[in-house]
Amino acid sequence: MNRTLLPLVLLSACDRSGDYLVPVETDVLPVLELGELYVLTPEEWEDRSTRESLVTYAEVGAPSPGERGGATFTFLGVDAKVCVVVDPEAVFWNQSVALQGQLESYAWPDNYLDDGDLDMSIGLSANYTGSPGIELGDFEGLYTDSLGHSATIEYDLCEMVGYYSQTPAHAGRATVESCEIDTRGRAGIEYTVVLRTFSLPMDDSILSFATAVYEGACANIDECTLPREAKKPLDPDYDFAGLEQAYCANEMSAYCHDNPYMCGDP
């Protein structure tokens, strides 16, 4: 290549601003307070139609630069183990290049533009430092010993592990997240749940999600547990119900072939 043309080639390859990667403020609140959520009984949770009728659906927008966004809500202890579940918009899968086998259904790539992520933390409301609906906080306290040395104490009760390891980790992009809290001996005591916005969908900077609390251990929870969490009110062609149904049925390849606008670029 002619050396005089090289700078022009490099310049033309860097003409993308990347503005679409930066969330923009919308009319949707960046900090949301959902109030007190009802704790579903084991029977209500196992009955799918009852569960879906008691799920809480909401959405959060982009916070101002430097601010923390997300949602909070409370629930009361029921003298038993409870499970808190949140499913952020929309669905996520790793593209498969397998020529045959089960993973062949994921031969099409995921559309990253409609995905977001919420990170969950839970603690006693007495230990929460935020202002519900105004400013997100955490569950950290400051302890000072007799010598004047200060140390931070973590009061977050949400302990979760990664999918592939037993190390503490939050779920990733557009992936359901759950946390088990032992409320035995604390019936009627108030807990606060913080759903911190880790990332927003790049297509509209609005993250919709579904969340619920039920009595019992966290088990068999996946993308299909809390359905219809994604919504695009400004886009009538957005068929998330079909996308989620195909995802749950392991039929992504056929769905993406018929609805390429819902998946990534093949």
PDB file of C-alpha atoms in Angstrom:
ATOM      1  CA  MET A   1       0.000   0.000   0.000  1.00  0.00           C
ATOM      2  CA  ASN A   2       1.143   3.512  -0.768  1.00  0.00           C
ATOM      3  CA  ARG A   3       2.472   5.088   2.445  1.00  0.00           C
ATOM      4  CA  THR A   4       0.733   8.378   1.651  1.00  0.00           C
ATOM      5  CA  LEU A   5      -2.638   6.625   1.644  1.00  0.00           C
ATOM      6  CA  LEU A   6      -2.163   4.819   4.965  1.00  0.00           C
ATOM      7  CA  PRO A   7      -3.177   7.764   7.220  1.00  0.00           C
ATOM      8  CA  LEU A   8      -6.338   8.253   5.173  1.00  0.00           C
ATOM      9  CA  VAL A   9      -7.232   4.576   5.501  1.00  0.00           C
ATOM     10  CA  LEU A  10      -6.732   4.672   9.251  1.00  0.00           C
ATOM     11  CA  LEU A  11      -8.757   7.859   9.540  1.00  0.00           C
ATOM     12  CA  SER A  12     -11.677   6.422   7.595  1.00  0.00           C
ATOM     13  CA  ALA A  13     -11.692   3.331   9.815  1.00  0.00           C
ATOM     14  CA  CYS A  14     -12.263   5.431  12.954  1.00  0.00           C
ATOM     15  CA  ASP A  15     -15.257   7.497  11.872  1.00  0.00           C
ATOM     16  CA  ARG A  16     -17.673   5.955  14.369  1.00  0.00           C
ATOM     17  CA  SER A  17     -18.506   8.181  17.340  1.00  0.00           C
ATOM     18  CA  GLY A  18     -19.924   5.434  19.574  1.00  0.00           C
ATOM     19  CA  ASP A  19     -22.703   7.765  20.734  1.00  0.00           C
ATOM     20  CA  TYR A  20     -25.237   4.927  20.586  1.00  0.00           C
ATOM     21  CA  LEU A  21     -23.359   3.225  23.429  1.00  0.00           C
ATOM     22  CA  VAL A  22     -24.048   6.109  25.813  1.00  0.00           C
ATOM     23  CA  PRO A  23     -27.463   6.020  27.590  1.00  0.00           C
ATOM     24  CA  VAL A  24     -29.631   9.105  27.202  1.00  0.00           C
ATOM     25  CA  GLU A  25     -32.053  10.499  29.757  1.00  0.00           C
ATOM     26  CA  THR A  26     -35.742   9.783  29.090  1.00  0.00           C
ATOM     27  CA  ASP A  27     -39.084  10.511  30.741  1.00  0.00           C
ATOM     28  CA  VAL A  28     -38.808   7.212  32.646  1.00  0.00           C
ATOM     29  CA  LEU A  29     -37.629   7.607  36.241  1.00  0.00           C
ATOM     30  CA  PRO A  30     -34.000   6.549  36.815  1.00  0.00           C
ATOM     31  CA  VAL A  31     -34.647   5.762  40.499  1.00  0.00           C
ATOM     32  CA  LEU A  32     -37.869   3.896  41.277  1.00  0.00           C
ATOM     33  CA  GLU A  33     -39.518   2.803  44.535  1.00  0.00           C
ATOM     34  CA  LEU A  34     -41.968  -0.102  44.145  1.00  0.00           C
ATOM     35  CA  GLY A  35     -43.217  -0.177  47.742  1.00  0.00           C
ATOM     36  CA  GLU A  36     -43.860  -3.374  49.685  1.00  0.00           C
ATOM     37  CA  LEU A  37     -44.127  -6.544  47.607  1.00  0.00           C
ATOM     38  CA  TYR A  38     -46.320  -9.429  48.649  1.00  0.00           C
ATOM     39  CA  VAL A  39     -44.498 -12.680  49.460  1.00  0.00           C
ATOM     40  CA  LEU A  40     -46.092 -15.442  47.412  1.00  0.00           C
ATOM     41  CA  THR A  41     -46.874 -18.715  49.146  1.00  0.00           C
ATOM     42  CA  PRO A  42     -45.348 -21.943  47.793  1.00  0.00           C
ATOM     43  CA  GLU A  43     -48.727 -22.880  46.306  1.00  0.00           C
ATOM     44  CA  GLU A  44     -49.106 -19.518  44.566  1.00  0.00           C
ATOM     45  CA  TRP A  45     -45.588 -19.739  43.182  1.00  0.00           C
ATOM     46  CA  GLU A  46     -46.009 -23.258  41.807  1.00  0.00           C
ATOM     47  CA  ASP A  47     -49.256 -22.374  40.023  1.00  0.00           C
ATOM     48  CA  ARG A  48     -47.999 -20.627  36.893  1.00  0.00           C
ATOM     49  CA  SER A  49     -51.104 -18.570  36.170  1.00  0.00           C
ATOM     50  CA  THR A  50     -51.306 -17.325  39.770  1.00  0.00           C
ATOM     51  CA  ARG A  51     -47.583 -16.549  39.810  1.00  0.00           C
ATOM     52  CA  GLU A  52     -47.767 -14.521  36.624  1.00  0.00           C
ATOM     53  CA  SER A  53     -50.727 -12.531  37.949  1.00  0.00           C
ATOM     54  CA  LEU A  54     -48.736 -11.536  41.060  1.00  0.00           C
ATOM     55  CA  VAL A  55     -45.450 -10.636  39.352  1.00  0.00           C
ATOM     56  CA  THR A  56     -44.427  -6.960  39.548  1.00  0.00           C
ATOM     57  CA  TYR A  57     -43.486  -5.341  36.224  1.00  0.00           C
ATOM     58  CA  ALA A  58     -41.687  -1.986  36.044  1.00  0.00           C
ATOM     59  CA  GLU A  59     -39.059  -0.029  34.135  1.00  0.00           C
ATOM     60  CA  VAL A  60     -36.237   2.385  34.913  1.00  0.00           C
ATOM     61  CA  GLY A  61     -34.514   4.980  32.777  1.00  0.00           C
ATOM     62  CA  ALA A  62     -30.997   6.333  32.510  1.00  0.00           C
ATOM     63  CA  PRO A  63     -29.654   8.280  35.510  1.00  0.00           C
ATOM     64  CA  SER A  64     -27.724  11.513  35.203  1.00  0.00           C
ATOM     65  CA  PRO A  65     -23.975  11.100  34.595  1.00  0.00           C
ATOM     66  CA  GLY A  66     -22.254  10.082  37.812  1.00  0.00           C
ATOM     67  CA  GLU A  67     -25.505   9.024  39.514  1.00  0.00           C
ATOM     68  CA  ARG A  68     -26.655   5.508  40.388  1.00  0.00           C
ATOM     69  CA  GLY A  69     -29.952   4.280  38.983  1.00  0.00           C
ATOM     70  CA  GLY A  70     -32.239   1.358  39.707  1.00  0.00           C
ATOM     71  CA  ALA A  71     -35.236   0.289  41.749  1.00  0.00           C
ATOM     72  CA  THR A  72     -35.955  -0.615  45.361  1.00  0.00           C
ATOM     73  CA  PHE A  73     -38.765  -2.383  47.169  1.00  0.00           C
ATOM     74  CA  THR A  74     -39.407  -3.988  50.532  1.00  0.00           C
ATOM     75  CA  PHE A  75     -40.905  -7.230  51.816  1.00  0.00           C
ATOM     76  CA  LEU A  76     -41.651  -8.618  55.275  1.00  0.00           C
ATOM     77  CA  GLY A  77     -40.018 -11.718  56.728  1.00  0.00           C
ATOM     78  CA  VAL A  78     -42.285 -14.777  56.909  1.00  0.00           C
ATOM     79  CA  ASP A  79     -40.303 -16.907  59.407  1.00  0.00           C
ATOM     80  CA  ALA A  80     -39.002 -19.079  56.552  1.00  0.00           C
ATOM     81  CA  LYS A  81     -36.587 -18.983  53.648  1.00  0.00           C
ATOM     82  CA  VAL A  82     -37.686 -16.700  50.826  1.00  0.00           C
ATOM     83  CA  CYS A  83     -36.407 -16.273  47.280  1.00  0.00           C
ATOM     84  CA  VAL A  84     -36.204 -12.926  45.500  1.00  0.00           C
ATOM     85  CA  VAL A  85     -36.148 -13.062  41.688  1.00  0.00           C
ATOM     86  CA  VAL A  86     -35.542 -10.366  39.089  1.00  0.00           C
ATOM     87  CA  ASP A  87     -35.543 -10.831  35.315  1.00  0.00           C
ATOM     88  CA  PRO A  88     -34.227  -7.862  33.273  1.00  0.00           C
ATOM     89  CA  GLU A  89     -35.006  -7.193  29.631  1.00  0.00           C
ATOM     90  CA  ALA A  90     -34.625  -9.144  27.368  1.00  0.00           C
ATOM     91  CA  VAL A  91     -32.932 -12.543  26.644  1.00  0.00           C
ATOM     92  CA  PHE A  92     -29.281 -13.385  26.039  1.00  0.00           C
ATOM     93  CA  TRP A  93     -27.534 -16.338  24.453  1.00  0.00           C
ATOM     94  CA  ASN A  94     -24.062 -17.124  23.177  1.00  0.00           C
ATOM     95  CA  GLN A  95     -23.909 -17.767  19.460  1.00  0.00           C
ATOM     96  CA  SER A  96     -23.080 -21.364  18.592  1.00  0.00           C
ATOM     97  CA  VAL A  97     -20.965 -22.439  15.627  1.00  0.00           C
ATOM     98  CA  ALA A  98     -21.745 -26.125  16.123  1.00  0.00           C
ATOM     99  CA  LEU A  99     -22.724 -27.924  12.923  1.00  0.00           C
ATOM    100  CA  GLN A 100     -25.041 -30.292  14.727  1.00  0.00           C
ATOM    101  CA  GLY A 101     -26.445 -30.986  18.143  1.00  0.00           C
ATOM    102  CA  GLN A 102     -28.500 -29.002  20.644  1.00  0.00           C
ATOM    103  CA  LEU A 103     -26.500 -25.768  20.356  1.00  0.00           C
ATOM    104  CA  GLU A 104     -27.264 -25.569  16.651  1.00  0.00           C
ATOM    105  CA  SER A 105     -30.504 -23.758  17.536  1.00  0.00           C
ATOM    106  CA  TYR A 106     -28.392 -20.785  18.662  1.00  0.00           C
ATOM    107  CA  ALA A 107     -26.575 -20.387  15.345  1.00  0.00           C
ATOM    108  CA  TRP A 108     -27.909 -16.840  15.057  1.00  0.00           C
ATOM    109  CA  PRO A 109     -26.283 -14.175  17.256  1.00  0.00           C
ATOM    110  CA  ASP A 110     -28.156 -12.328  19.985  1.00  0.00           C
ATOM    111  CA  ASN A 111     -29.263  -8.734  19.467  1.00  0.00           C
ATOM    112  CA  TYR A 112     -27.326  -6.909  22.202  1.00  0.00           C
ATOM    113  CA  LEU A 113     -29.145  -3.615  21.652  1.00  0.00           C
ATOM    114  CA  ASP A 114     -32.279  -4.691  23.569  1.00  0.00           C
ATOM    115  CA  ASP A 115     -30.487  -6.166  26.594  1.00  0.00           C
ATOM    116  CA  GLY A 116     -29.950  -4.670  30.045  1.00  0.00           C
ATOM    117  CA  ASP A 117     -28.682  -5.790  33.432  1.00  0.00           C
ATOM    118  CA  LEU A 118     -29.749  -5.308  37.059  1.00  0.00           C
ATOM    119  CA  ASP A 119     -27.600  -6.309  40.041  1.00  0.00           C
ATOM    120  CA  MET A 120     -29.450  -7.277  43.202  1.00  0.00           C
ATOM    121  CA  SER A 121     -28.568  -6.717  46.860  1.00  0.00           C
ATOM    122  CA  ILE A 122     -30.765  -7.339  49.901  1.00  0.00           C
ATOM    123  CA  GLY A 123     -30.558  -6.411  53.558  1.00  0.00           C
ATOM    124  CA  LEU A 124     -32.545  -5.355  56.585  1.00  0.00           C
ATOM    125  CA  SER A 125     -34.248  -2.033  55.942  1.00  0.00           C
ATOM    126  CA  ALA A 126     -32.700  -0.744  59.169  1.00  0.00           C
ATOM    127  CA  ASN A 127     -29.258  -1.095  57.523  1.00  0.00           C
ATOM    128  CA  TYR A 128     -30.160   0.566  54.203  1.00  0.00           C
ATOM    129  CA  THR A 129     -28.443   3.890  53.547  1.00  0.00           C
ATOM    130  CA  GLY A 130     -30.443   5.085  50.548  1.00  0.00           C
ATOM    131  CA  SER A 131     -33.534   7.264  50.183  1.00  0.00           C
ATOM    132  CA  PRO A 132     -36.269   5.214  48.425  1.00  0.00           C
ATOM    133  CA  GLY A 133     -37.318   6.796  45.161  1.00  0.00           C
ATOM    134  CA  ILE A 134     -34.682   9.523  45.451  1.00  0.00           C
ATOM    135  CA  GLU A 135     -31.212   8.036  45.812  1.00  0.00           C
ATOM    136  CA  LEU A 136     -29.887   4.485  45.766  1.00  0.00           C
ATOM    137  CA  GLY A 137     -27.812   3.363  48.731  1.00  0.00           C
ATOM    138  CA  ASP A 138     -26.198   0.198  50.036  1.00  0.00           C
ATOM    139  CA  PHE A 139     -26.025  -1.945  53.155  1.00  0.00           C
ATOM    140  CA  GLU A 140     -22.677  -0.881  54.539  1.00  0.00           C
ATOM    141  CA  GLY A 141     -21.993   0.380  58.053  1.00  0.00           C
ATOM    142  CA  LEU A 142     -18.965   2.000  59.656  1.00  0.00           C
ATOM    143  CA  TYR A 143     -17.471   0.517  62.838  1.00  0.00           C
ATOM    144  CA  THR A 144     -14.898   2.344  64.959  1.00  0.00           C
ATOM    145  CA  ASP A 145     -12.981   0.396  67.608  1.00  0.00           C
ATOM    146  CA  SER A 146     -11.651   1.662  70.928  1.00  0.00           C
ATOM    147  CA  LEU A 147      -8.390   2.757  69.277  1.00  0.00           C
ATOM    148  CA  GLY A 148     -10.190   4.937  66.784  1.00  0.00           C
ATOM    149  CA  HIS A 149      -9.644   2.598  63.827  1.00  0.00           C
ATOM    150  CA  SER A 150     -12.593   2.523  61.405  1.00  0.00           C
ATOM    151  CA  ALA A 151     -13.730  -0.416  59.289  1.00  0.00           C
ATOM    152  CA  THR A 152     -16.596  -0.940  56.872  1.00  0.00           C
ATOM    153  CA  ILE A 153     -19.083  -3.683  57.738  1.00  0.00           C
ATOM    154  CA  GLU A 154     -21.043  -5.311  54.917  1.00  0.00           C
ATOM    155  CA  TYR A 155     -24.708  -5.948  55.776  1.00  0.00           C
ATOM    156  CA  ASP A 156     -25.741  -7.227  52.334  1.00  0.00           C
ATOM    157  CA  LEU A 157     -27.467 -10.590  52.898  1.00  0.00           C
ATOM    158  CA  CYS A 158     -27.656 -11.525  49.226  1.00  0.00           C
ATOM    159  CA  GLU A 159     -25.086 -14.234  48.604  1.00  0.00           C
ATOM    160  CA  MET A 160     -25.083 -15.713  45.126  1.00  0.00           C
ATOM    161  CA  VAL A 161     -22.587 -17.713  43.115  1.00  0.00           C
ATOM    162  CA  GLY A 162     -21.607 -17.698  39.479  1.00  0.00           C
ATOM    163  CA  TYR A 163     -23.060 -20.148  36.973  1.00  0.00           C
ATOM    164  CA  TYR A 164     -19.747 -21.834  36.209  1.00  0.00           C
ATOM    165  CA  SER A 165     -18.069 -21.492  39.615  1.00  0.00           C
ATOM    166  CA  GLN A 166     -18.783 -21.168  43.303  1.00  0.00           C
ATOM    167  CA  THR A 167     -17.316 -17.689  43.577  1.00  0.00           C
ATOM    168  CA  PRO A 168     -19.593 -14.726  44.358  1.00  0.00           C
ATOM    169  CA  ALA A 169     -20.949 -13.237  41.146  1.00  0.00           C
ATOM    170  CA  HIS A 170     -23.958 -11.420  39.719  1.00  0.00           C
ATOM    171  CA  ALA A 171     -25.805 -12.741  36.701  1.00  0.00           C
ATOM    172  CA  GLY A 172     -24.850 -11.183  33.376  1.00  0.00           C
ATOM    173  CA  ARG A 173     -26.592  -9.263  30.623  1.00  0.00           C
ATOM    174  CA  ALA A 174     -30.366  -9.847  30.366  1.00  0.00           C
ATOM    175  CA  THR A 175     -30.061 -12.860  32.681  1.00  0.00           C
ATOM    176  CA  VAL A 176     -32.416 -13.712  35.514  1.00  0.00           C
ATOM    177  CA  GLU A 177     -30.954 -13.220  39.001  1.00  0.00           C
ATOM    178  CA  SER A 178     -32.184 -14.745  42.258  1.00  0.00           C
ATOM    179  CA  CYS A 179     -31.181 -14.609  45.891  1.00  0.00           C
ATOM    180  CA  GLU A 180     -32.256 -16.707  48.873  1.00  0.00           C
ATOM    181  CA  ILE A 181     -32.793 -14.985  52.229  1.00  0.00           C
ATOM    182  CA  ASP A 182     -33.366 -16.807  55.528  1.00  0.00           C
ATOM    183  CA  THR A 183     -36.052 -14.907  57.450  1.00  0.00           C
ATOM    184  CA  ARG A 184     -36.572 -17.573  60.132  1.00  0.00           C
ATOM    185  CA  GLY A 185     -37.042 -15.854  63.486  1.00  0.00           C
ATOM    186  CA  ARG A 186     -37.690 -12.537  61.716  1.00  0.00           C
ATOM    187  CA  ALA A 187     -41.363 -12.715  60.823  1.00  0.00           C
ATOM    188  CA  GLY A 188     -42.738  -9.238  60.166  1.00  0.00           C
ATOM    189  CA  ILE A 189     -39.255  -7.679  59.956  1.00  0.00           C
ATOM    190  CA  GLU A 190     -38.794  -5.454  56.907  1.00  0.00           C
ATOM    191  CA  TYR A 191     -36.161  -6.147  54.256  1.00  0.00           C
ATOM    192  CA  THR A 192     -35.108  -3.850  51.417  1.00  0.00           C
ATOM    193  CA  VAL A 193     -34.195  -5.092  47.937  1.00  0.00           C
ATOM    194  CA  VAL A 194     -31.959  -2.955  45.711  1.00  0.00           C
ATOM    195  CA  LEU A 195     -31.940  -3.567  41.952  1.00  0.00           C
ATOM    196  CA  ARG A 196     -29.042  -1.458  40.743  1.00  0.00           C
ATOM    197  CA  THR A 197     -28.893  -0.594  37.039  1.00  0.00           C
ATOM    198  CA  PHE A 198     -25.657  -2.073  35.715  1.00  0.00           C
ATOM    199  CA  SER A 199     -26.445  -1.483  32.047  1.00  0.00           C
ATOM    200  CA  LEU A 200     -29.350  -0.210  29.952  1.00  0.00           C
ATOM    201  CA  PRO A 201     -30.592  -1.367  26.542  1.00  0.00           C
ATOM    202  CA  MET A 202     -28.782   0.666  23.906  1.00  0.00           C
ATOM    203  CA  ASP A 203     -31.824   0.952  21.654  1.00  0.00           C
ATOM    204  CA  ASP A 204     -33.922   3.141  23.972  1.00  0.00           C
ATOM    205  CA  SER A 205     -32.090   3.601  27.328  1.00  0.00           C
ATOM    206  CA  ILE A 206     -35.126   2.169  29.158  1.00  0.00           C
ATOM    207  CA  LEU A 207     -34.794  -1.084  31.094  1.00  0.00           C
ATOM    208  CA  SER A 208     -37.990  -3.014  31.786  1.00  0.00           C
ATOM    209  CA  PHE A 209     -37.961  -5.919  34.238  1.00  0.00           C
ATOM    210  CA  ALA A 210     -40.064  -8.358  36.253  1.00  0.00           C
ATOM    211  CA  THR A 211     -39.559  -9.192  39.907  1.00  0.00           C
ATOM    212  CA  ALA A 212     -41.210 -11.293  42.604  1.00  0.00           C
ATOM    213  CA  VAL A 213     -40.680 -12.693  46.116  1.00  0.00           C
ATOM    214  CA  TYR A 214     -41.879 -16.116  47.201  1.00  0.00           C
ATOM    215  CA  GLU A 215     -41.606 -18.358  50.249  1.00  0.00           C
ATOM    216  CA  GLY A 216     -39.180 -21.214  49.647  1.00  0.00           C
ATOM    217  CA  ALA A 217     -35.712 -21.968  48.358  1.00  0.00           C
ATOM    218  CA  CYS A 218     -34.444 -20.643  45.030  1.00  0.00           C
ATOM    219  CA  ALA A 219     -34.602 -23.576  42.612  1.00  0.00           C
ATOM    220  CA  ASN A 220     -35.229 -24.183  38.900  1.00  0.00           C
ATOM    221  CA  ILE A 221     -35.236 -20.483  38.068  1.00  0.00           C
ATOM    222  CA  ASP A 222     -34.490 -19.468  34.488  1.00  0.00           C
ATOM    223  CA  GLU A 223     -35.499 -17.002  31.780  1.00  0.00           C
ATOM    224  CA  CYS A 224     -38.944 -18.600  31.525  1.00  0.00           C
ATOM    225  CA  THR A 225     -39.797 -18.254  35.242  1.00  0.00           C
ATOM    226  CA  LEU A 226     -40.986 -14.625  34.991  1.00  0.00           C
ATOM    227  CA  PRO A 227     -42.251 -14.131  31.406  1.00  0.00           C
ATOM    228  CA  ARG A 228     -42.988 -10.995  29.389  1.00  0.00           C
ATOM    229  CA  GLU A 229     -40.536  -8.740  31.236  1.00  0.00           C
ATOM    230  CA  ALA A 230     -39.548  -6.842  28.086  1.00  0.00           C
ATOM    231  CA  LYS A 231     -41.803  -4.316  26.407  1.00  0.00           C
ATOM    232  CA  LYS A 232     -41.301  -1.778  23.640  1.00  0.00           C
ATOM    233  CA  PRO A 233     -44.366   0.502  23.717  1.00  0.00           C
ATOM    234  CA  LEU A 234     -42.986   2.683  20.909  1.00  0.00           C
ATOM    235  CA  ASP A 235     -42.259  -0.251  18.589  1.00  0.00           C
ATOM    236  CA  PRO A 236     -45.353  -2.320  17.634  1.00  0.00           C
ATOM    237  CA  ASP A 237     -43.169  -4.717  15.615  1.00  0.00           C
ATOM    238  CA  TYR A 238     -41.134  -5.761  18.661  1.00  0.00           C
ATOM    239  CA  ASP A 239     -42.161  -9.393  19.214  1.00  0.00           C
ATOM    240  CA  PHE A 240     -40.561 -10.215  22.556  1.00  0.00           C
ATOM    241  CA  ALA A 241     -43.290 -12.752  23.434  1.00  0.00           C
ATOM    242  CA  GLY A 242     -42.352 -14.800  20.377  1.00  0.00           C
ATOM    243  CA  LEU A 243     -38.644 -14.395  21.028  1.00  0.00           C
ATOM    244  CA  GLU A 244     -38.986 -15.547  24.637  1.00  0.00           C
ATOM    245  CA  GLN A 245     -41.199 -18.476  23.661  1.00  0.00           C
ATOM    246  CA  ALA A 246     -38.653 -19.623  21.083  1.00  0.00           C
ATOM    247  CA  TYR A 247     -35.828 -19.191  23.607  1.00  0.00           C
ATOM    248  CA  CYS A 248     -37.650 -21.329  26.185  1.00  0.00           C
ATOM    249  CA  ALA A 249     -38.422 -23.982  23.567  1.00  0.00           C
ATOM    250  CA  ASN A 250     -34.815 -24.066  22.308  1.00  0.00           C
ATOM    251  CA  GLU A 251     -35.965 -23.041  18.828  1.00  0.00           C
ATOM    252  CA  MET A 252     -33.967 -19.857  18.309  1.00  0.00           C
ATOM    253  CA  SER A 253     -32.568 -20.711  14.883  1.00  0.00           C
ATOM    254  CA  ALA A 254     -35.988 -21.167  13.284  1.00  0.00           C
ATOM    255  CA  TYR A 255     -37.384 -18.088  15.016  1.00  0.00           C
ATOM    256  CA  CYS A 256     -34.468 -15.841  14.033  1.00  0.00           C
ATOM    257  CA  HIS A 257     -34.702 -17.075  10.457  1.00  0.00           C
ATOM    258  CA  ASP A 258     -38.349 -15.988  10.292  1.00  0.00           C
ATOM    259  CA  ASN A 259     -37.865 -12.832  12.407  1.00  0.00           C
ATOM    260  CA  PRO A 260     -34.324 -11.599  11.685  1.00  0.00           C
ATOM    261  CA  TYR A 261     -35.048  -8.112  13.057  1.00  0.00           C
ATOM    262  CA  MET A 262     -35.371  -9.626  16.552  1.00  0.00           C
ATOM    263  CA  CYS A 263     -31.937 -11.262  16.492  1.00  0.00           C
ATOM    264  CA  GLY A 264     -28.405 -10.225  15.672  1.00  0.00           C
ATOM    265  CA  ASP A 265     -26.903  -9.745  12.232  1.00  0.00           C
ATOM    266  CA  PRO A 266     -26.159 -13.166  10.708  1.00  0.00           C
TER     267      PRO A 266
END
